[in-house]
Short mmCIF file of C-alpha atoms in Angstrom, two decimals:
data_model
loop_
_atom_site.label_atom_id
_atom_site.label_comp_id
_atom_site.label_asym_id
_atom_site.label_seq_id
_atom_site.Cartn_x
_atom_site.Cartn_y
_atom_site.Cartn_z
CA UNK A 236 -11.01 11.57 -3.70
CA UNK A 237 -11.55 8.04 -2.21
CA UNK A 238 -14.63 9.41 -0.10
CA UNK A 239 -16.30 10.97 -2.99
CA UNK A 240 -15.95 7.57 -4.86
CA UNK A 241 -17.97 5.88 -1.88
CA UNK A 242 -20.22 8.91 -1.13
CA UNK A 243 -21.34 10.38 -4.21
CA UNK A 244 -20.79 7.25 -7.18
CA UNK A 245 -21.44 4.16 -4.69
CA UNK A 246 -18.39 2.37 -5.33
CA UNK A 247 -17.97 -0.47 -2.74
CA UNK A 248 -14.36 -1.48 -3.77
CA UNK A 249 -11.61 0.57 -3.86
CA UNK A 250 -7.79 -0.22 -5.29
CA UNK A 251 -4.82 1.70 -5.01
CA UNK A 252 -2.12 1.64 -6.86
CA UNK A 253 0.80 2.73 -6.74
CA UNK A 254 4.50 3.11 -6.06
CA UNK A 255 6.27 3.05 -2.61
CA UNK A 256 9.77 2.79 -1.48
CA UNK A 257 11.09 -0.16 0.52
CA UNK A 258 12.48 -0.50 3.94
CA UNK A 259 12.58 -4.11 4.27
CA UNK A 260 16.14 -5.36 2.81
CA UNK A 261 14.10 -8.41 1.52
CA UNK A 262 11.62 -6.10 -0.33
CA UNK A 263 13.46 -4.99 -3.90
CA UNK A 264 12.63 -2.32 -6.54
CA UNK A 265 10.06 -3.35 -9.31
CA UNK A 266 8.12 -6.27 -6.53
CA UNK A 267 4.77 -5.74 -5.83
CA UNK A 268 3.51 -4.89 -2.05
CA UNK A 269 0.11 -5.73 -0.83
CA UNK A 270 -0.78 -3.62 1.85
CA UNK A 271 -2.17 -6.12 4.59
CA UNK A 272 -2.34 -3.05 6.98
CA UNK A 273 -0.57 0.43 7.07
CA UNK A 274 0.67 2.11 10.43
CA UNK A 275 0.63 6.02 10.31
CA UNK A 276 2.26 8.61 11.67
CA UNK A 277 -0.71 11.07 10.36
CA UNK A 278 -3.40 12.23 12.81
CA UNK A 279 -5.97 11.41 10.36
CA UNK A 280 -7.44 8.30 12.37
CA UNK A 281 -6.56 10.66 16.10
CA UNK A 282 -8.91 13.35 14.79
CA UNK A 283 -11.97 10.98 15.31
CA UNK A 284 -10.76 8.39 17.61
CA UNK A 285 -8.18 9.86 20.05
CA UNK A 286 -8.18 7.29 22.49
CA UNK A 287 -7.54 4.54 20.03
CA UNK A 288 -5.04 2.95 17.99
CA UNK A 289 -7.44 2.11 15.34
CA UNK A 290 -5.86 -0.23 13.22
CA UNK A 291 -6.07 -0.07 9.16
CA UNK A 292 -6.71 -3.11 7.67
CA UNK A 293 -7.29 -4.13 3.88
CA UNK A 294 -10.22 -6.28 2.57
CA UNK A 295 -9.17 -9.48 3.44
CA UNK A 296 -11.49 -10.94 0.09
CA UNK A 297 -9.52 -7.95 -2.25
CA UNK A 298 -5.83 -9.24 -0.41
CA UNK A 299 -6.49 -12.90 -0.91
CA UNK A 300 -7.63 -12.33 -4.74
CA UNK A 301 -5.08 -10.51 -5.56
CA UNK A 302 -2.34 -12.58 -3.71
CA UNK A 303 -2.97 -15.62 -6.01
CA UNK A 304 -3.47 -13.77 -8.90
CA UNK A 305 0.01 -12.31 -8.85
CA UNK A 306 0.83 -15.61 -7.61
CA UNK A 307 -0.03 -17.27 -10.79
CA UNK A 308 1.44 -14.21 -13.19
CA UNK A 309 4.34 -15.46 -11.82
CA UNK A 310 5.20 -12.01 -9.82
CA UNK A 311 7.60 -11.71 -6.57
CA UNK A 312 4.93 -10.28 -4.11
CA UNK A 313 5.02 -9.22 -0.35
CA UNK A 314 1.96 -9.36 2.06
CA UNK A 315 2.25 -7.07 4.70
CA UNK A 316 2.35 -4.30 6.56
CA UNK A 317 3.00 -0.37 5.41
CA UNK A 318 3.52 2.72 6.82
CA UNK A 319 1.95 5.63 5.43
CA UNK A 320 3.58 8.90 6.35
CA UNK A 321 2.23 12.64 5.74
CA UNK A 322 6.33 12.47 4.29
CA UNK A 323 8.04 10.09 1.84
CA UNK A 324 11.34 11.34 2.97
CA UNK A 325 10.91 12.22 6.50
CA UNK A 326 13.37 13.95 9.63
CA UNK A 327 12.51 10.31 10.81
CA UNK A 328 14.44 8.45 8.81
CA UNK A 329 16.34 5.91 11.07
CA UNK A 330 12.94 5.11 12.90
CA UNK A 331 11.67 4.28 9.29
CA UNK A 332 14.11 2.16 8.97
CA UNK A 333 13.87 0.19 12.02
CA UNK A 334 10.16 -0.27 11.29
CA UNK A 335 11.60 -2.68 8.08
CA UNK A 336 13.27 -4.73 10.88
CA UNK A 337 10.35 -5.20 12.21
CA UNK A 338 8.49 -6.32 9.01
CA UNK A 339 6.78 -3.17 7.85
CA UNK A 340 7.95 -3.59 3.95
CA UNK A 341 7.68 -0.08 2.49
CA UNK A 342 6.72 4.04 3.33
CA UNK A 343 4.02 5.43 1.01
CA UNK A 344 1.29 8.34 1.38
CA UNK A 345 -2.27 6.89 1.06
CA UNK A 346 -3.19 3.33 2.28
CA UNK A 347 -4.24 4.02 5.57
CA UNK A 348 -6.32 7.00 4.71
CA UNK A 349 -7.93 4.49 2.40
CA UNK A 350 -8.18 1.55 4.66
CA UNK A 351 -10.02 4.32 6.98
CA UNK A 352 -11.94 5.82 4.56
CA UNK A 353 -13.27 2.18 3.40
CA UNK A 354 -13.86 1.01 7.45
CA UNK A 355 -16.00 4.13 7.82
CA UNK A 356 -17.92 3.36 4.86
CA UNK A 357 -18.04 -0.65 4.83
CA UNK A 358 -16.78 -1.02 1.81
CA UNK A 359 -13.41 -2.97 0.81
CA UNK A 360 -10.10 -1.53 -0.36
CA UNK A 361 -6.90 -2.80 -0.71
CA UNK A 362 -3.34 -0.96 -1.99
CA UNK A 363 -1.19 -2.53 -4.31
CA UNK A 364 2.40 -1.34 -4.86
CA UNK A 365 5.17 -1.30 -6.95
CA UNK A 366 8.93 -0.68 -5.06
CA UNK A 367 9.84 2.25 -7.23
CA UNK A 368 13.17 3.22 -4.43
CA UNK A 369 14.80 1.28 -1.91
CA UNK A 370 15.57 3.38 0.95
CA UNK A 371 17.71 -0.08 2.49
CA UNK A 372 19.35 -0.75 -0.37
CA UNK A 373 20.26 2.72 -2.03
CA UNK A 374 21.78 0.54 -5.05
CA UNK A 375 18.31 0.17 -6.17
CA UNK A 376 16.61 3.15 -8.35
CA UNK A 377 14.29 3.22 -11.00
CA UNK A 378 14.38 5.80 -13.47
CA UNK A 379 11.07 8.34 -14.17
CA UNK A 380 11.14 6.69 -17.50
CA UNK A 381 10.55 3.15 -16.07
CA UNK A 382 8.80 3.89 -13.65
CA UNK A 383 6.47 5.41 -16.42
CA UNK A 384 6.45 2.41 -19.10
CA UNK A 385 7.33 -0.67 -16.65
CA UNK A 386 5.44 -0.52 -13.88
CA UNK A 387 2.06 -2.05 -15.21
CA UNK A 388 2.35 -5.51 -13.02
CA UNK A 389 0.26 -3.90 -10.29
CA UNK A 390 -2.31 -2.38 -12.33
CA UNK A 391 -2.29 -5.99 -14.20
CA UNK A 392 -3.44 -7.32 -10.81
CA UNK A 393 -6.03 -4.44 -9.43
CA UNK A 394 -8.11 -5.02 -12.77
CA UNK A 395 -7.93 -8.82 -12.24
CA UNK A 396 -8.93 -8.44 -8.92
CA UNK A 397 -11.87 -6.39 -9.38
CA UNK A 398 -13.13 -8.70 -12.48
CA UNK A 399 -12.33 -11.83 -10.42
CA UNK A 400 -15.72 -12.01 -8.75
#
């Protein structure tokens, strides 16, 4: 849907929201995640550019904005990277895992499809997150019903982000 957003309505900035599950130990259920960049274990980005590791990358003007913004509303945020996965839960699961050792803070679906998407089309996108499961500290749930009615934060900052130019 992203591409049709650029191609066929214009749009120039694009922001995901959205929830994602941690696999940082210092990243906890109900923070916000900026995606700064998102690894993938998709072939999305191979399909064009097989001999590259073409990195995914947010708009750094989107990432600072909304930084400070949740900065200043006060809301524990994380700036880094992602991995998106074709697989939430995946056969993969202690590799996952290791990748929060190495900083990655949480496995969700889209961001680097959008990242992509946005560096093929020069326009800016960023994803914003909300830790709805904790697959490092499987203390941490949130039920369907809060993750329905509680987990406004992040749209909170996408709006403010957009308007903030």
């Amino acid at each position: 849907y992203a591409r049709e957003l650029i191609v066929d309505y214009g749009v120039k900035k694009l922001i995901r929201v959205g929830t994602a599950g941690s696999l940082n130990e210092n990243v906890h259920v109900r923070e916000l995640v900026l995606a700064q960049a998102a690894a993938t274990n998709s072939n999305i980005i191979r399909n064009d550019w097989p001999q590259y590791d073409f990195p995914q990358i947010a708009s750094f003007n989107l990432l600072d904005k909304a930084y400070h913004i949740a900065k200043n509303f006060g809301m524990t945020t994380h700036v880094g990277n992602v991995l998106s996965s074709d697989v939430f839960y995946s056969n993969y699961f202690e590799k996952n895992i290791e990748l929060g050792k190495w900083g990655v803070k949480a496995v969700e679906m889209e961001a680097a499809a959008l990242y992509y998407l946005a560096a093929q089309h020069q326009v800016d996108a960023l994803a914003i997150m909300t830790i709805s499961d904790s697959l490092v500290n499987p203390d941490e749930d949130t039920t369907a019903e809060e993750r329905q009615n509680t987990f406004t934060d992040m749209m909170k900052v996408g709006l403010e982000t957009l308007i903030a130019d």
